[in-house]
JSON list of C-alpha atoms in Angstrom, two decimals:
[
{"chain": "A", "resi": 29, "resn": "MET", "atom": "CA", "xyz": [29.76, 5.25, -7.93]},
{"chain": "A", "resi": 30, "resn": "PHE", "atom": "CA", "xyz": [28.56, 1.71, -7.37]},
{"chain": "A", "resi": 31, "resn": "GLY", "atom": "CA", "xyz": [26.19, -0.73, -8.97]},
{"chain": "A", "resi": 32, "resn": "ASP", "atom": "CA", "xyz": [23.19, -2.14, -7.16]},
{"chain": "A", "resi": 33, "resn": "ILE", "atom": "CA", "xyz": [20.70, -4.84, -8.12]},
{"chain": "A", "resi": 34, "resn": "GLY", "atom": "CA", "xyz": [17.16, -5.54, -6.96]},
{"chain": "A", "resi": 35, "resn": "ALA", "atom": "CA", "xyz": [14.54, -8.01, -8.15]},
{"chain": "A", "resi": 36, "resn": "GLY", "atom": "CA", "xyz": [10.89, -8.66, -7.46]},
{"chain": "A", "resi": 37, "resn": "ILE", "atom": "CA", "xyz": [7.82, -10.56, -8.50]},
{"chain": "A", "resi": 38, "resn": "GLN", "atom": "CA", "xyz": [4.08, -9.96, -8.18]},
{"chain": "A", "resi": 39, "resn": "TRP", "atom": "CA", "xyz": [1.11, -12.30, -8.59]},
{"chain": "A", "resi": 40, "resn": "THR", "atom": "CA", "xyz": [-2.30, -10.81, -9.38]},
{"chain": "A", "resi": 41, "resn": "TYR", "atom": "CA", "xyz": [-5.69, -12.53, -9.16]},
{"chain": "A", "resi": 42, "resn": "PHE", "atom": "CA", "xyz": [-8.72, -10.84, -10.70]},
{"chain": "A", "resi": 43, "resn": "MET", "atom": "CA", "xyz": [-12.36, -11.93, -10.69]},
{"chain": "A", "resi": 44, "resn": "ASP", "atom": "CA", "xyz": [-14.88, -9.67, -12.40]},
{"chain": "A", "resi": 45, "resn": "ASP", "atom": "CA", "xyz": [-18.40, -9.04, -11.05]},
{"chain": "A", "resi": 46, "resn": "MET", "atom": "CA", "xyz": [-20.65, -12.11, -11.32]},
{"chain": "A", "resi": 47, "resn": "THR", "atom": "CA", "xyz": [-23.34, -9.91, -12.89]},
{"chain": "A", "resi": 48, "resn": "MET", "atom": "CA", "xyz": [-23.38, -6.32, -14.08]},
{"chain": "A", "resi": 49, "resn": "THR", "atom": "CA", "xyz": [-25.08, -5.11, -10.88]},
{"chain": "A", "resi": 50, "resn": "SER", "atom": "CA", "xyz": [-23.70, -7.47, -8.22]},
{"chain": "A", "resi": 51, "resn": "LYS", "atom": "CA", "xyz": [-20.60, -5.34, -7.40]},
{"chain": "A", "resi": 52, "resn": "ASP", "atom": "CA", "xyz": [-18.71, -8.37, -6.09]},
{"chain": "A", "resi": 53, "resn": "SER", "atom": "CA", "xyz": [-15.42, -8.17, -8.00]},
{"chain": "A", "resi": 54, "resn": "ARG", "atom": "CA", "xyz": [-12.19, -9.35, -6.38]},
{"chain": "A", "resi": 55, "resn": "THR", "atom": "CA", "xyz": [-8.58, -8.34, -6.98]},
{"chain": "A", "resi": 56, "resn": "ILE", "atom": "CA", "xyz": [-5.70, -9.68, -4.92]},
{"chain": "A", "resi": 57, "resn": "LYS", "atom": "CA", "xyz": [-2.03, -8.80, -5.41]},
{"chain": "A", "resi": 58, "resn": "ILE", "atom": "CA", "xyz": [0.86, -10.49, -3.60]},
{"chain": "A", "resi": 59, "resn": "GLY", "atom": "CA", "xyz": [4.49, -9.62, -4.19]},
{"chain": "A", "resi": 60, "resn": "ALA", "atom": "CA", "xyz": [8.02, -9.98, -2.91]},
{"chain": "A", "resi": 61, "resn": "MET", "atom": "CA", "xyz": [11.32, -8.30, -3.68]},
{"chain": "A", "resi": 62, "resn": "VAL", "atom": "CA", "xyz": [14.96, -8.15, -2.67]},
{"chain": "A", "resi": 63, "resn": "ASN", "atom": "CA", "xyz": [17.05, -4.97, -2.88]},
{"chain": "A", "resi": 64, "resn": "HIS", "atom": "CA", "xyz": [20.83, -4.49, -2.61]},
{"chain": "A", "resi": 65, "resn": "VAL", "atom": "CA", "xyz": [21.59, -8.00, -3.84]},
{"chain": "A", "resi": 66, "resn": "THR", "atom": "CA", "xyz": [25.18, -6.92, -4.63]},
{"chain": "A", "resi": 67, "resn": "ARG", "atom": "CA", "xyz": [25.59, -5.42, -1.11]},
{"chain": "A", "resi": 68, "resn": "PRO", "atom": "CA", "xyz": [27.46, -2.32, -2.35]},
{"chain": "A", "resi": 69, "resn": "ARG", "atom": "CA", "xyz": [29.92, -0.41, -0.19]},
{"chain": "A", "resi": 70, "resn": "VAL", "atom": "CA", "xyz": [28.48, 2.93, 0.85]},
{"chain": "A", "resi": 71, "resn": "ASN", "atom": "CA", "xyz": [31.41, 5.01, 2.12]},
{"chain": "A", "resi": 72, "resn": "ALA", "atom": "CA", "xyz": [34.57, 6.49, 0.66]},
{"chain": "A", "resi": 73, "resn": "ALA", "atom": "CA", "xyz": [36.87, 4.21, 2.74]},
{"chain": "A", "resi": 74, "resn": "MET", "atom": "CA", "xyz": [35.55, 1.18, 0.78]},
{"chain": "A", "resi": 75, "resn": "ASP", "atom": "CA", "xyz": [35.91, -1.12, 3.81]},
{"chain": "A", "resi": 76, "resn": "ASN", "atom": "CA", "xyz": [33.83, -4.30, 4.04]},
{"chain": "A", "resi": 77, "resn": "ASP", "atom": "CA", "xyz": [32.04, -3.08, 7.19]},
{"chain": "A", "resi": 78, "resn": "SER", "atom": "CA", "xyz": [30.24, -0.40, 5.18]},
{"chain": "A", "resi": 79, "resn": "ARG", "atom": "CA", "xyz": [28.27, -2.72, 2.89]},
{"chain": "A", "resi": 80, "resn": "LEU", "atom": "CA", "xyz": [24.50, -2.30, 2.64]},
{"chain": "A", "resi": 81, "resn": "ASN", "atom": "CA", "xyz": [22.49, -5.23, 3.94]},
{"chain": "A", "resi": 82, "resn": "MET", "atom": "CA", "xyz": [20.05, -6.83, 1.54]},
{"chain": "A", "resi": 83, "resn": "LYS", "atom": "CA", "xyz": [16.50, -5.57, 2.01]},
{"chain": "A", "resi": 84, "resn": "TYR", "atom": "CA", "xyz": [13.59, -8.03, 1.83]},
{"chain": "A", "resi": 85, "resn": "THR", "atom": "CA", "xyz": [10.04, -6.85, 1.22]},
{"chain": "A", "resi": 86, "resn": "GLY", "atom": "CA", "xyz": [6.71, -8.65, 0.93]},
{"chain": "A", "resi": 87, "resn": "HIS", "atom": "CA", "xyz": [3.32, -7.04, 0.30]},
{"chain": "A", "resi": 88, "resn": "PHE", "atom": "CA", "xyz": [-0.33, -7.80, -0.38]},
{"chain": "A", "resi": 89, "resn": "THR", "atom": "CA", "xyz": [-3.32, -5.70, -1.37]},
{"chain": "A", "resi": 90, "resn": "GLY", "atom": "CA", "xyz": [-6.91, -6.55, -2.05]},
{"chain": "A", "resi": 91, "resn": "ASP", "atom": "CA", "xyz": [-10.05, -5.02, -3.48]},
{"chain": "A", "resi": 92, "resn": "ILE", "atom": "CA", "xyz": [-13.08, -7.00, -2.36]},
{"chain": "A", "resi": 93, "resn": "GLY", "atom": "CA", "xyz": [-16.53, -5.81, -3.41]},
{"chain": "A", "resi": 94, "resn": "ILE", "atom": "CA", "xyz": [-19.34, -6.58, -0.97]},
{"chain": "A", "resi": 95, "resn": "LYS", "atom": "CA", "xyz": [-22.14, -8.09, -3.03]},
{"chain": "A", "resi": 96, "resn": "ASN", "atom": "CA", "xyz": [-25.08, -5.81, -3.90]},
{"chain": "A", "resi": 97, "resn": "THR", "atom": "CA", "xyz": [-23.66, -2.79, -2.04]},
{"chain": "A", "resi": 98, "resn": "ASP", "atom": "CA", "xyz": [-21.56, 0.25, -2.93]},
{"chain": "A", "resi": 99, "resn": "ILE", "atom": "CA", "xyz": [-18.97, -0.79, -0.32]},
{"chain": "A", "resi": 100, "resn": "SER", "atom": "CA", "xyz": [-15.64, -2.49, -0.95]},
{"chain": "A", "resi": 101, "resn": "LEU", "atom": "CA", "xyz": [-12.87, -3.58, 1.41]},
{"chain": "A", "resi": 102, "resn": "HIS", "atom": "CA", "xyz": [-9.23, -2.89, 0.63]},
{"chain": "A", "resi": 103, "resn": "PRO", "atom": "CA", "xyz": [-7.00, -4.90, 3.00]},
{"chain": "A", "resi": 104, "resn": "SER", "atom": "CA", "xyz": [-3.27, -4.37, 2.68]},
{"chain": "A", "resi": 105, "resn": "GLY", "atom": "CA", "xyz": [-0.01, -5.05, 4.40]},
{"chain": "A", "resi": 106, "resn": "TYR", "atom": "CA", "xyz": [3.69, -5.21, 3.97]},
{"chain": "A", "resi": 107, "resn": "TYR", "atom": "CA", "xyz": [6.74, -6.61, 5.68]},
{"chain": "A", "resi": 108, "resn": "THR", "atom": "CA", "xyz": [10.24, -5.27, 5.19]},
{"chain": "A", "resi": 109, "resn": "GLN", "atom": "CA", "xyz": [13.54, -6.19, 6.79]},
{"chain": "A", "resi": 110, "resn": "GLN", "atom": "CA", "xyz": [17.05, -4.87, 6.30]},
{"chain": "A", "resi": 111, "resn": "GLY", "atom": "CA", "xyz": [19.66, -6.19, 8.71]},
{"chain": "A", "resi": 112, "resn": "LYS", "atom": "CA", "xyz": [18.17, -6.07, 12.21]},
{"chain": "A", "resi": 113, "resn": "ASN", "atom": "CA", "xyz": [15.56, -3.47, 11.23]},
{"chain": "A", "resi": 114, "resn": "ARG", "atom": "CA", "xyz": [12.05, -4.74, 10.57]},
{"chain": "A", "resi": 115, "resn": "GLU", "atom": "CA", "xyz": [8.69, -3.12, 9.84]},
{"chain": "A", "resi": 116, "resn": "VAL", "atom": "CA", "xyz": [5.23, -4.68, 9.54]},
{"chain": "A", "resi": 117, "resn": "VAL", "atom": "CA", "xyz": [2.14, -2.66, 8.56]},
{"chain": "A", "resi": 118, "resn": "LEU", "atom": "CA", "xyz": [-1.37, -4.16, 8.32]},
{"chain": "A", "resi": 119, "resn": "GLY", "atom": "CA", "xyz": [-4.67, -2.44, 7.71]},
{"chain": "A", "resi": 120, "resn": "CYS", "atom": "CA", "xyz": [-7.87, -2.06, 5.78]},
{"chain": "A", "resi": 121, "resn": "LEU", "atom": "CA", "xyz": [-9.68, 0.73, 3.95]},
{"chain": "A", "resi": 122, "resn": "PHE", "atom": "CA", "xyz": [-13.45, 0.85, 3.46]},
{"chain": "A", "resi": 123, "resn": "ARG", "atom": "CA", "xyz": [-14.48, 2.48, 0.18]},
{"chain": "A", "resi": 124, "resn": "HIS", "atom": "CA", "xyz": [-17.96, 3.76, -0.69]},
{"chain": "A", "resi": 125, "resn": "ALA", "atom": "CA", "xyz": [-18.54, 4.10, -4.44]},
{"chain": "A", "resi": 126, "resn": "LEU", "atom": "CA", "xyz": [-20.17, 7.40, -5.32]},
{"chain": "A", "resi": 127, "resn": "ARG", "atom": "CA", "xyz": [-20.32, 6.61, -9.03]},
{"chain": "A", "resi": 128, "resn": "GLU", "atom": "CA", "xyz": [-19.53, 3.51, -11.06]},
{"chain": "A", "resi": 129, "resn": "SER", "atom": "CA", "xyz": [-17.51, 3.42, -14.25]},
{"chain": "A", "resi": 130, "resn": "SER", "atom": "CA", "xyz": [-19.41, 2.79, -17.44]},
{"chain": "A", "resi": 131, "resn": "LYS", "atom": "CA", "xyz": [-18.85, -0.88, -18.29]},
{"chain": "A", "resi": 132, "resn": "TYR", "atom": "CA", "xyz": [-18.76, -0.56, -22.08]},
{"chain": "A", "resi": 133, "resn": "THR", "atom": "CA", "xyz": [-18.03, 2.99, -23.22]},
{"chain": "A", "resi": 134, "resn": "GLY", "atom": "CA", "xyz": [-15.53, 4.03, -20.56]},
{"chain": "A", "resi": 135, "resn": "TYR", "atom": "CA", "xyz": [-16.83, 7.61, -20.75]},
{"chain": "A", "resi": 136, "resn": "ILE", "atom": "CA", "xyz": [-17.97, 7.67, -17.13]},
{"chain": "A", "resi": 137, "resn": "LYS", "atom": "CA", "xyz": [-15.21, 7.15, -14.57]},
{"chain": "A", "resi": 138, "resn": "SER", "atom": "CA", "xyz": [-15.73, 5.77, -11.08]},
{"chain": "A", "resi": 139, "resn": "SER", "atom": "CA", "xyz": [-15.41, 7.86, -7.95]},
{"chain": "A", "resi": 140, "resn": "GLY", "atom": "CA", "xyz": [-15.50, 7.07, -4.27]},
{"chain": "A", "resi": 141, "resn": "ILE", "atom": "CA", "xyz": [-14.65, 8.08, -0.73]},
{"chain": "A", "resi": 142, "resn": "GLY", "atom": "CA", "xyz": [-13.13, 6.01, 1.99]},
{"chain": "A", "resi": 143, "resn": "VAL", "atom": "CA", "xyz": [-11.84, 5.68, 5.47]},
{"chain": "A", "resi": 144, "resn": "GLY", "atom": "CA", "xyz": [-9.43, 3.23, 7.00]},
{"chain": "A", "resi": 145, "resn": "LEU", "atom": "CA", "xyz": [-6.97, 2.28, 9.66]},
{"chain": "A", "resi": 146, "resn": "HIS", "atom": "CA", "xyz": [-3.50, 0.76, 9.51]},
{"chain": "A", "resi": 147, "resn": "LEU", "atom": "CA", "xyz": [-1.30, -0.52, 12.31]},
{"chain": "A", "resi": 148, "resn": "ARG", "atom": "CA", "xyz": [2.49, -0.36, 12.22]},
{"chain": "A", "resi": 149, "resn": "MET", "atom": "CA", "xyz": [3.22, -3.24, 14.58]},
{"chain": "A", "resi": 150, "resn": "GLY", "atom": "CA", "xyz": [4.63, -2.15, 17.92]},
{"chain": "A", "resi": 151, "resn": "ASP", "atom": "CA", "xyz": [4.80, 1.50, 16.93]},
{"chain": "A", "resi": 152, "resn": "ALA", "atom": "CA", "xyz": [1.81, 3.41, 15.55]},
{"chain": "A", "resi": 153, "resn": "ILE", "atom": "CA", "xyz": [-1.76, 3.52, 14.31]},
{"chain": "A", "resi": 154, "resn": "ILE", "atom": "CA", "xyz": [-2.53, 5.34, 11.10]},
{"chain": "A", "resi": 155, "resn": "PRO", "atom": "CA", "xyz": [-6.12, 6.50, 10.47]},
{"chain": "A", "resi": 156, "resn": "CYS", "atom": "CA", "xyz": [-6.81, 7.80, 6.96]},
{"chain": "A", "resi": 157, "resn": "LEU", "atom": "CA", "xyz": [-9.42, 9.40, 4.69]},
{"chain": "A", "resi": 158, "resn": "PHE", "atom": "CA", "xyz": [-9.40, 9.49, 0.90]},
{"chain": "A", "resi": 159, "resn": "TRP", "atom": "CA", "xyz": [-11.33, 10.64, -2.15]},
{"chain": "A", "resi": 160, "resn": "GLU", "atom": "CA", "xyz": [-10.79, 9.35, -5.67]},
{"chain": "A", "resi": 161, "resn": "THR", "atom": "CA", "xyz": [-12.15, 9.96, -9.13]},
{"chain": "A", "resi": 162, "resn": "ALA", "atom": "CA", "xyz": [-11.04, 8.98, -12.63]},
{"chain": "A", "resi": 163, "resn": "GLY", "atom": "CA", "xyz": [-7.64, 7.63, -11.56]},
{"chain": "A", "resi": 164, "resn": "THR", "atom": "CA", "xyz": [-6.77, 10.50, -9.21]},
{"chain": "A", "resi": 165, "resn": "SER", "atom": "CA", "xyz": [-6.70, 9.92, -5.45]},
{"chain": "A", "resi": 166, "resn": "ILE", "atom": "CA", "xyz": [-6.23, 12.44, -2.68]},
{"chain": "A", "resi": 167, "resn": "GLY", "atom": "CA", "xyz": [-5.81, 11.21, 0.85]},
{"chain": "A", "resi": 168, "resn": "LEU", "atom": "CA", "xyz": [-4.87, 12.37, 4.30]},
{"chain": "A", "resi": 169, "resn": "SER", "atom": "CA", "xyz": [-3.54, 10.21, 7.12]},
{"chain": "A", "resi": 170, "resn": "TYR", "atom": "CA", "xyz": [-2.05, 10.85, 10.52]},
{"chain": "A", "resi": 171, "resn": "ASP", "atom": "CA", "xyz": [0.72, 8.66, 11.84]},
{"chain": "A", "resi": 172, "resn": "MET", "atom": "CA", "xyz": [0.06, 8.45, 15.61]},
{"chain": "A", "resi": 173, "resn": "THR", "atom": "CA", "xyz": [3.10, 7.10, 17.43]},
{"chain": "A", "resi": 174, "resn": "LEU", "atom": "CA", "xyz": [2.23, 4.78, 20.31]},
{"chain": "A", "resi": 175, "resn": "SER", "atom": "CA", "xyz": [5.67, 3.37, 21.12]},
{"chain": "A", "resi": 176, "resn": "SER", "atom": "CA", "xyz": [8.33, 4.79, 23.42]},
{"chain": "A", "resi": 177, "resn": "LEU", "atom": "CA", "xyz": [9.50, 6.95, 20.48]},
{"chain": "A", "resi": 178, "resn": "LYS", "atom": "CA", "xyz": [6.70, 9.42, 21.23]},
{"chain": "A", "resi": 179, "resn": "LYS", "atom": "CA", "xyz": [8.67, 10.51, 24.32]},
{"chain": "A", "resi": 180, "resn": "ALA", "atom": "CA", "xyz": [11.51, 11.77, 22.13]},
{"chain": "A", "resi": 181, "resn": "PRO", "atom": "CA", "xyz": [11.28, 15.44, 21.07]},
{"chain": "A", "resi": 182, "resn": "GLY", "atom": "CA", "xyz": [9.51, 15.81, 17.73]},
{"chain": "A", "resi": 183, "resn": "MET", "atom": "CA", "xyz": [8.46, 12.14, 17.56]},
{"chain": "A", "resi": 184, "resn": "GLN", "atom": "CA", "xyz": [4.70, 12.51, 18.13]},
{"chain": "A", "resi": 185, "resn": "GLY", "atom": "CA", "xyz": [3.78, 11.37, 14.63]},
{"chain": "A", "resi": 186, "resn": "GLY", "atom": "CA", "xyz": [2.47, 13.59, 11.92]},
{"chain": "A", "resi": 187, "resn": "PRO", "atom": "CA", "xyz": [0.14, 14.16, 8.98]},
{"chain": "A", "resi": 188, "resn": "GLU", "atom": "CA", "xyz": [0.77, 12.65, 5.56]},
{"chain": "A", "resi": 189, "resn": "LEU", "atom": "CA", "xyz": [-0.77, 13.76, 2.26]},
{"chain": "A", "resi": 190, "resn": "LEU", "atom": "CA", "xyz": [-1.29, 11.38, -0.66]},
{"chain": "A", "resi": 191, "resn": "ILE", "atom": "CA", "xyz": [-1.78, 12.44, -4.26]},
{"chain": "A", "resi": 192, "resn": "ARG", "atom": "CA", "xyz": [-1.81, 9.58, -6.75]},
{"chain": "A", "resi": 193, "resn": "PHE", "atom": "CA", "xyz": [-2.42, 9.47, -10.49]},
{"chain": "A", "resi": 194, "resn": "ARG", "atom": "CA", "xyz": [-3.13, 6.20, -12.30]},
{"chain": "A", "resi": 195, "resn": "ALA", "atom": "CA", "xyz": [-3.71, 5.49, -15.94]},
{"chain": "A", "resi": 196, "resn": "ILE", "atom": "CA", "xyz": [-7.13, 3.92, -16.28]}
]
């Protein structure tokens, strides 16, 4: 057994629609975190060479309504590094609202469909499709490896399924 500590922070900016019908709301979230601050030993020999490196992560997401349309942009990205290993993913989803939430009663929940593309720098492109309604999202993406890893057996990429539930 060993103890491990991580810490993070997130900043959120929210701007509601200018008018009830303008559909131009904005939400931006930016965060950072550090994991394995205590650098615990991870093997039974308890030698100093087996300590976990700290892991640094930064992320951003956005929800940007395009004024007077049913379309919104959802840019996102993250950076993570642990020791010499590093990963950067950037992309954007385009969401078409099929139904808006009721502004006052909350009885009607929003729904939408979307499509997007992400790029894992130096490695892969990730096209995706999603459908969401009332806090439930279902999505499908395919991680297409472009780097030299695709030459290795079994490293051609693969499908990924997303099922997400959010309290509204």
